[in-house]
Coordinates of C-alpha atoms in Angstrom, one line a residue:
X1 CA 107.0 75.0 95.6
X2 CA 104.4 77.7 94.9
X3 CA 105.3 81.3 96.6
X4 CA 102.7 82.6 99.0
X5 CA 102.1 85.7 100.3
X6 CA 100.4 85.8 103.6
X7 CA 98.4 89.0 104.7
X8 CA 99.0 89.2 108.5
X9 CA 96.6 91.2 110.6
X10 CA 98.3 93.3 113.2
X11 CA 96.2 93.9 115.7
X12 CA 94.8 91.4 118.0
X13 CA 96.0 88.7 115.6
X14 CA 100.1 89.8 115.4
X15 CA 99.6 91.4 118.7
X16 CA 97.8 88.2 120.1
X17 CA 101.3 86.6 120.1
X18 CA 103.8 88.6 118.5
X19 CA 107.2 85.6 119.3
X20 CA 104.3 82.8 117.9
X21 CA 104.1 85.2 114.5
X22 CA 107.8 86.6 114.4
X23 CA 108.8 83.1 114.0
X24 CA 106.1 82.0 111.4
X25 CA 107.6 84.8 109.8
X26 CA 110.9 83.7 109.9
X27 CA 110.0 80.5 108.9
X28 CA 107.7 81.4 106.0
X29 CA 110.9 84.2 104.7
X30 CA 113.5 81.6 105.3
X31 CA 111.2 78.6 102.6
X32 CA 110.5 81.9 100.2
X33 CA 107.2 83.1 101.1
X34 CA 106.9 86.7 101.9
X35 CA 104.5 88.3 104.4
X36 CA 102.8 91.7 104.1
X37 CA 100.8 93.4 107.6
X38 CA 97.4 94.6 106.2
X39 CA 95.6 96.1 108.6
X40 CA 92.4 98.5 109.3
X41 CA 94.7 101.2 110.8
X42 CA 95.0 104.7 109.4
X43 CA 98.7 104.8 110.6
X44 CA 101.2 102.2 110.6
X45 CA 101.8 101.2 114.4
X46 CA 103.9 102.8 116.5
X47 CA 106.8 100.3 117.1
X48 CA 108.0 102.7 120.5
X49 CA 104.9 101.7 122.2
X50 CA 103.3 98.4 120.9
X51 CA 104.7 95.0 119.6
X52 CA 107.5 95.2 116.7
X53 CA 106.5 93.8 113.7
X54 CA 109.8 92.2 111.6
X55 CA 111.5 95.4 109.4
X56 CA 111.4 92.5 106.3
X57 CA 107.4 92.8 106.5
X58 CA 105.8 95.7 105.2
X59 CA 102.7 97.6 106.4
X60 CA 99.2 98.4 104.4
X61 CA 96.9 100.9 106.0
X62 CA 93.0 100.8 104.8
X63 CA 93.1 104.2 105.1
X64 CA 89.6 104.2 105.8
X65 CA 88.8 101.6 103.2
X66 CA 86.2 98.6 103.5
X67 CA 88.3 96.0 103.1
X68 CA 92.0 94.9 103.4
X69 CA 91.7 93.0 100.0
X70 CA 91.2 96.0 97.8
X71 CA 94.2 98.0 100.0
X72 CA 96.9 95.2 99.1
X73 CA 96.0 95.4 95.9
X74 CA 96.1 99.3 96.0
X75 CA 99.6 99.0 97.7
X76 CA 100.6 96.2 94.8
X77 CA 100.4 92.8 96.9
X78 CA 98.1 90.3 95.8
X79 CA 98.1 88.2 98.9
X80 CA 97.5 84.8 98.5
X81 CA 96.7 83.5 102.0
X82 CA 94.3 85.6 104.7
X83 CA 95.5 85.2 108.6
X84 CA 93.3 87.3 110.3
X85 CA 90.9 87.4 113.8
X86 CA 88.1 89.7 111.5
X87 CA 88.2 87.8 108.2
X88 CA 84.9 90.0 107.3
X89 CA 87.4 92.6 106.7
X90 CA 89.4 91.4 104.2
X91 CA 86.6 91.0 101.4
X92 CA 82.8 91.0 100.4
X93 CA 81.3 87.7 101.8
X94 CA 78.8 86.0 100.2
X95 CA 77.1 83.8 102.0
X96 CA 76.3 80.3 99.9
X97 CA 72.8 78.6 100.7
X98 CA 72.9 74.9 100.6
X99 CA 70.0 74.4 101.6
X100 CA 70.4 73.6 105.1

């Protein structure tokens, strides 16, 4: 079985339903994929005041960058699968003309 890493939005994807992700994260940890938060933030969240992401995930700030791609790769993670509510975030789109 191939390792993934998943790149996990926080908010309003994570924070949508943090139980529903805590367990996909549990689940995806426990068969050997690993799971990094990349969000648009400047700061990490603040875990006092707003849903608790798992200690075993770690958290990637944009910092004020375009897109969450180029920040995991900044931070060292080179995610593999995208789960997020803005996907235009994450990278450049190109928009493919078939024609239609």
């Amino acid at each position: 079985m191939k390792r993934i890493l998943f790149g996990l939005d926080y908010d309003d994807t994570f924070t949508a339903d943090p139980d529903l992700w805590r367990q996909f994260i549990a689940t995806a940890q426990a068969r050997g994929h690993a799971v990094v938060c990349v969000t648009a933030r400047r700061t990490p969240p603040d875990f006092a005041r707003e849903p608790r992401m798992p200690d075993s995930v770690p958290i990637v700030c944009t910092g004020g960058q375009p897109y969450k791609k180029h920040a995991a790769a900044k931070a060292g993670f080179a995610v593999n699968v995208w789960i997020d509510d803005m996907p235009g975030l994450i990278e450049p789109s190109l928009v493919l003309d078939f024609g239609l």
